[in-house]
XYZ file of C-alpha atoms in Angstrom:
353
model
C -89.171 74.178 170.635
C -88.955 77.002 173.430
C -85.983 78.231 173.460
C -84.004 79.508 176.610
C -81.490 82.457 175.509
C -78.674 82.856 178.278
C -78.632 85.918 179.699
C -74.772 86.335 180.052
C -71.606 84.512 177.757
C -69.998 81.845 179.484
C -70.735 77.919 180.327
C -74.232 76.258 180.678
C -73.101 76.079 184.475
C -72.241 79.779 184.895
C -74.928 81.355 183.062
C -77.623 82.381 186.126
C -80.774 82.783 184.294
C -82.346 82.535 180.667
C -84.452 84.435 178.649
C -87.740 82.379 176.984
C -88.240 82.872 173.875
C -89.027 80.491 170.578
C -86.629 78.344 168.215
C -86.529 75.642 165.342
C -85.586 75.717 162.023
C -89.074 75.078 160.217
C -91.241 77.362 162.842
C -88.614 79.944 162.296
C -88.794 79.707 158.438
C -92.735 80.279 158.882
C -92.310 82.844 161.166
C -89.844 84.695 159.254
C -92.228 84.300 155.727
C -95.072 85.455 157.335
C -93.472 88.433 159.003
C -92.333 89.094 155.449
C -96.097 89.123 154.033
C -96.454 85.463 152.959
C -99.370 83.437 153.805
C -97.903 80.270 155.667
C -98.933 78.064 157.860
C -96.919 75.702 160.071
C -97.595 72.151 161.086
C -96.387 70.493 164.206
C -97.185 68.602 167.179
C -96.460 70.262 170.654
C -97.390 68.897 174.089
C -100.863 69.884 175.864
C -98.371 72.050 178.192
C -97.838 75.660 179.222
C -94.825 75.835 177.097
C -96.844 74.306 174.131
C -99.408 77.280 174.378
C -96.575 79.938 174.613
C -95.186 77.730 171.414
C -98.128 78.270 169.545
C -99.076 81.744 170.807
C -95.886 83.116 169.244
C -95.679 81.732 166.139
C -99.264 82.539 165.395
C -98.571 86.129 166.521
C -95.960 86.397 163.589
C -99.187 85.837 161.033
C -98.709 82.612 161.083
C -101.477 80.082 160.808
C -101.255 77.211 163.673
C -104.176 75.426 162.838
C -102.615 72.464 161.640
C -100.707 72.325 164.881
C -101.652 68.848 167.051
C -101.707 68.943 170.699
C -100.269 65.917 172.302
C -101.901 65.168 175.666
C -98.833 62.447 176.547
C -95.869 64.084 175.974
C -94.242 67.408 176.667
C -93.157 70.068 174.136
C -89.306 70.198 173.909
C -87.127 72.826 174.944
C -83.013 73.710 174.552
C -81.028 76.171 176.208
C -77.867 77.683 174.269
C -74.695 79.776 175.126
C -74.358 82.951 173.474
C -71.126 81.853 171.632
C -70.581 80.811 168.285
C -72.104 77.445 167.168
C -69.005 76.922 165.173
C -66.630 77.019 168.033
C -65.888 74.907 170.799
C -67.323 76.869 173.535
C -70.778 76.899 172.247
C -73.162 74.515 174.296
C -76.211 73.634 173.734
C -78.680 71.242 175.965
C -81.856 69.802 174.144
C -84.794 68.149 176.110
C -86.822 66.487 173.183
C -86.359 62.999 173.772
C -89.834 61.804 173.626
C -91.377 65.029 172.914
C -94.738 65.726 171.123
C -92.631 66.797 167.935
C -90.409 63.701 168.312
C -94.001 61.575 167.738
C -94.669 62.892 164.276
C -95.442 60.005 162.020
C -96.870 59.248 158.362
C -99.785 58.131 160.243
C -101.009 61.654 162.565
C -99.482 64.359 159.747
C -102.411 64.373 157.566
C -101.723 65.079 153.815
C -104.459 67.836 153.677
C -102.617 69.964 156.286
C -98.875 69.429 154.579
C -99.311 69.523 151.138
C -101.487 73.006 151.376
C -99.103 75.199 150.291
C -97.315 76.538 147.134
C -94.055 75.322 148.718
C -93.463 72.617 151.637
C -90.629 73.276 153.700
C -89.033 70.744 155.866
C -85.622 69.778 157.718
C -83.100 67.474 157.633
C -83.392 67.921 161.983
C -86.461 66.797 161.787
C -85.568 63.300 160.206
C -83.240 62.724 163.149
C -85.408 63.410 166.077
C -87.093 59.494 165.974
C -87.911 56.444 163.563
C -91.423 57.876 163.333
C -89.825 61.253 162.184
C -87.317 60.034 159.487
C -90.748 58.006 158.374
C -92.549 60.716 157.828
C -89.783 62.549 155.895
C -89.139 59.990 153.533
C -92.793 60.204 153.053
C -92.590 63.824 152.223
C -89.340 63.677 150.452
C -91.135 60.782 148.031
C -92.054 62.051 144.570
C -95.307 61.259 143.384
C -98.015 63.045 142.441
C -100.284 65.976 144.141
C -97.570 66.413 146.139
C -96.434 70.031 146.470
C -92.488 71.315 145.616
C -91.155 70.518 148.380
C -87.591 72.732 149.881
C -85.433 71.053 152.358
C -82.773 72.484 154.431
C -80.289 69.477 154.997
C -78.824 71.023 158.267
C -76.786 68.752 159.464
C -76.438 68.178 163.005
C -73.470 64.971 163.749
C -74.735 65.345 167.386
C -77.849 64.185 166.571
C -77.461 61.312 164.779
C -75.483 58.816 167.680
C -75.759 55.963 164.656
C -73.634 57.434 162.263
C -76.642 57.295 159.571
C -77.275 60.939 159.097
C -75.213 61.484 156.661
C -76.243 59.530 153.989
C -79.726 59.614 155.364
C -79.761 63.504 154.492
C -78.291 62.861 151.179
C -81.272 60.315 150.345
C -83.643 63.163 151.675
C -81.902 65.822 150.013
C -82.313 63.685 146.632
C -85.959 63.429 146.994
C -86.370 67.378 147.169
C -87.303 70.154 144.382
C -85.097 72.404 146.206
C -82.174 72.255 148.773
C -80.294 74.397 150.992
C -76.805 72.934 152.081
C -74.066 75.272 153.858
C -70.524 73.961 152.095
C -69.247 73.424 155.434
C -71.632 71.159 156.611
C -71.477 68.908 152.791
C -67.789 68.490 153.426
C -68.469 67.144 157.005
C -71.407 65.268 156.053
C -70.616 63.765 152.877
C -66.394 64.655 152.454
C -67.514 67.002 149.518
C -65.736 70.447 148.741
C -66.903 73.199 146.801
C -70.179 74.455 144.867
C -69.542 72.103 141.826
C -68.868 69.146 143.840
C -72.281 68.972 145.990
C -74.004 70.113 143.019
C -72.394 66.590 141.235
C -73.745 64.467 144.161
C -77.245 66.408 144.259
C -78.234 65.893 140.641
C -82.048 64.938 141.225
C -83.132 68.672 142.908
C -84.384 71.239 139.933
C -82.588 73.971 142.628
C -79.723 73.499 144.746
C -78.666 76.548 147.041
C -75.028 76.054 148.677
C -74.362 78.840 151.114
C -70.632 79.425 151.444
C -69.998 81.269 154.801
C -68.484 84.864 154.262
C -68.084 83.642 150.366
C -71.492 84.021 149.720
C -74.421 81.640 148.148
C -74.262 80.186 145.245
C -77.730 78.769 143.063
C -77.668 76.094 140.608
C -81.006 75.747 138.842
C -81.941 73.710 136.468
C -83.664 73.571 133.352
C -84.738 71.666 130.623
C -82.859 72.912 127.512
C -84.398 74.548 123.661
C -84.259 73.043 120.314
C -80.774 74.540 119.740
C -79.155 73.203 123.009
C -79.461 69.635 120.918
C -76.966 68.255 118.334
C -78.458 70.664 115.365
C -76.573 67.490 112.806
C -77.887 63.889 113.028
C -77.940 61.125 109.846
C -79.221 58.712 111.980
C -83.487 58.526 111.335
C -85.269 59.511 114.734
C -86.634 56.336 116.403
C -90.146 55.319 116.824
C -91.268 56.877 119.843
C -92.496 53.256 121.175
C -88.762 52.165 121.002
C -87.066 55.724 122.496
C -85.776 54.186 126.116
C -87.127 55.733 128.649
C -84.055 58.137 130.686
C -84.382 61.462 131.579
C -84.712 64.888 129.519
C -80.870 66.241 129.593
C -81.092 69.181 131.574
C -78.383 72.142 132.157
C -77.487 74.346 134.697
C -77.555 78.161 135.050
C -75.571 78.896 138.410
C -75.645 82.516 139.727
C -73.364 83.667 142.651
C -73.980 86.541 144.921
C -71.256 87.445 147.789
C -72.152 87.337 151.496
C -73.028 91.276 153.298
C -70.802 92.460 155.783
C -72.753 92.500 159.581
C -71.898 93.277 162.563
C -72.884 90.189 164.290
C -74.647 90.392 167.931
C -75.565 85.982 167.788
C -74.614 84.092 165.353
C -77.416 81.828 165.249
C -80.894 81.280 163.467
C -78.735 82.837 159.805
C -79.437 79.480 158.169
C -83.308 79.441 158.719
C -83.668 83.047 157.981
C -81.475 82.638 154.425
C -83.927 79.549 153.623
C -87.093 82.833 154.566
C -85.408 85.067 152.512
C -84.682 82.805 149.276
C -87.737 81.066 149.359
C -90.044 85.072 150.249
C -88.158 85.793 146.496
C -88.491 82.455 144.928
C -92.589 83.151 145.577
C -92.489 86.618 144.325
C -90.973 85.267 140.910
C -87.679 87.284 141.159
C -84.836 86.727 139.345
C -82.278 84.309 141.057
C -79.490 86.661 142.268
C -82.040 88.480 143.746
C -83.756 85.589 145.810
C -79.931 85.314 146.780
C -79.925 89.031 147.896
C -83.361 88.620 149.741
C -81.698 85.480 151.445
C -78.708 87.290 152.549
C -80.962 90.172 153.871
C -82.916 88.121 155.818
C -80.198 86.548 156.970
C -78.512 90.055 158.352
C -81.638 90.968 159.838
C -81.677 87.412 161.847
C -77.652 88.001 163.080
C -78.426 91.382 164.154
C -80.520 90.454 167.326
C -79.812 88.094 170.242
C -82.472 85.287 169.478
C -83.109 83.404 166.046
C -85.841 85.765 164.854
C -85.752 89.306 163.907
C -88.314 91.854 162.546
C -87.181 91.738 158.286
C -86.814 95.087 156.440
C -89.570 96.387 154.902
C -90.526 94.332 151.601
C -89.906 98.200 149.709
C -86.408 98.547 152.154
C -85.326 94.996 151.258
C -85.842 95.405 147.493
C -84.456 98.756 147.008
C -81.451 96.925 148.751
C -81.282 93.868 146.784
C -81.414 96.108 143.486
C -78.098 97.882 144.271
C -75.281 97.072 141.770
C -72.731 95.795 142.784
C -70.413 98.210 144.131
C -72.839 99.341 146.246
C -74.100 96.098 147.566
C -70.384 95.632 148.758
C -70.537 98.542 150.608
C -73.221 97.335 152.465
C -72.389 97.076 156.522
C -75.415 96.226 158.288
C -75.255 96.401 162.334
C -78.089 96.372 165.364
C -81.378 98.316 163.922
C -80.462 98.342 160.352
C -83.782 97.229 159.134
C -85.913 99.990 160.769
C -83.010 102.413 158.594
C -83.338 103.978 155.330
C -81.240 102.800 152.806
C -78.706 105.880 152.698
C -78.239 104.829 156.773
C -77.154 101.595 155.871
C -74.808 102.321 152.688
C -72.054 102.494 154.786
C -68.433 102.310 153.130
């Protein structure tokens, strides 16, 4: 969408004017990646409108390819406005006009497979499934195992105000189930689905090989999952091993490795547009094979870097800046305090005590 960034705090009805700029969660995940070096490209449907050419203009000028991106020649590209305050709070507003928008008509049916399962990785929203009947189709599509289809991450980002039904929570838990990997903040799994800690969603989210619950100013937490060695089995049986034609067919048992990493300290200027740039940051790592507390590092980083400027994108560090930062030890990644213009700094600016 094209987002309108107020230009004072205070109410929808006070602010005077708005800045234009660019917002929504998958286009800033693609933006983000590609600013970080990745090849992406983002598919979409945006109205035959001025707004859909700025739309388009800006997220290719991030590196990011827009050639899957449909015009619609019937309906308009949505936009939102937003206060400057916290989402969390009561005093943030926000006022969407997507009802009936180009991105609202995405369907199984005009999101061709040869655009969306291009990638090494699909990425996709649990937003998305709310915005129409034609939308949630096509995520269940996408969320469907089966095969040739790519790993596909979801961010379940919950948002009660758009689903007026009451479905949307256990529609984003079906979704979520369908995924290879999934990014859930533990605030939004205890509203959603009345669950409470790390251990709890990762109960209720058994299907996805890696589950990423961010917890606030806690930190993130990764579950992944593997299947286990030889020696993980009973080593002692005196039962004979079956035929294999009579072995019932139920899944491998598979364990868990789960790797914390505690949240950076920032010096937060909007506190919007963190969620999407975690999900950049995790997933830049997860393609660069690191190790997983470091694709939790790189997704806190990114994160920073997004709650240091006013909109929902910022400029990352450096690839060399970010991992000379993730590869601190640990005292020295908690004396990290990152403010306004801390990824143009060196790493001795930003070591601050």
């Amino acid at each position: 969408m094209v987002t309108f960034l107020p230009s004072r705090p205070g109410r929808l009805a006070d602010v005077p004017s708005f800045a234009r700029t660019i917002g929504g969660a998958e286009s800033n995940v693609a933006c983000a990646l590609a600013a970080a070096g990745h090849t992406v490209r983002w598919v979409s449907r945006v109205g035959a409108d001025g707004f859909g050419d700025h739309l388009v203009d800006a997220v290719a000028a991030y590196g990011v390819d827009t050639s899957g991106v449909r015009r619609d020649p019937d309906r308009p590209t949505g936009i939102y406005f937003r206060t400057a305050t916290d989402r969390a709070t009561d005093a943030h507003e926000v006022a969407y006009y997507r009802a009936g928008s180009a991105a609202s008509a995405m369907s199984p049916g005009n999101m061709p497979n040869e655009d969306l399962w291009s990638g090494r990785v699909l990425h996709v929203s649990g937003i998305t499934a709310a915005l129409s009947d034609d939308c949630l189709a096509l995520m269940r599509e996408l969320t469907r195992r089966g095969p040739g289809r790519p790993p596909v991450s979801f961010d379940v980002n919950h948002r009660p105000g758009l689903w007026r039904d009451g479905s949307g929570a256990g529609v984003l838990l079906e979704l979520a189930r369908g995924a290879d990997l999934v990014f859930v903040g533990e605030d939004e799994a205890a509203e959603a689905w009345d669950l409470h800690g790390a251990d709890a969603i990762r109960a209720a989210l058994p299907e996805p090989e890696t589950l990423v619950v961010k917890r606030g100013s806690a930190g993130a937490t990764l579950y992944t999952r593997e299947a286990p060695t030889a020696t993980d089995r009973d080593p002692v049986s005196s039962v004979p091993a079956p035929h294999p034609a009579t072995v019932p067919s139920v899944p491998a048992l598979r364990i868990d490795t789960v790797t914390s990493v505690p949240a950076l300290r920032v010096d937060v200027v909007a506190p919007v547009g963190a969620g999407d740039a975690f999900a950049a940051g995790f997933l830049s790592a997860t393609l660069r094979g690191l190790p997983a507390a470091a694709r939790l590092r790189h997704g806190h980083l990114m994160a920073a870097a997004a709650l240091t400027v006013p909109g929902d994108l910022a400029a990352p560090p450096s690839r060399a800046h970010a991992d000379r930062l993730a590869d601190l030890d640990a005292d020295a990644w908690g004396t990290l305090r990152l403010g306004p213009g801390w990824t143009a700094a060196t790493e001795q600016e930003v070591r601050t005590p």
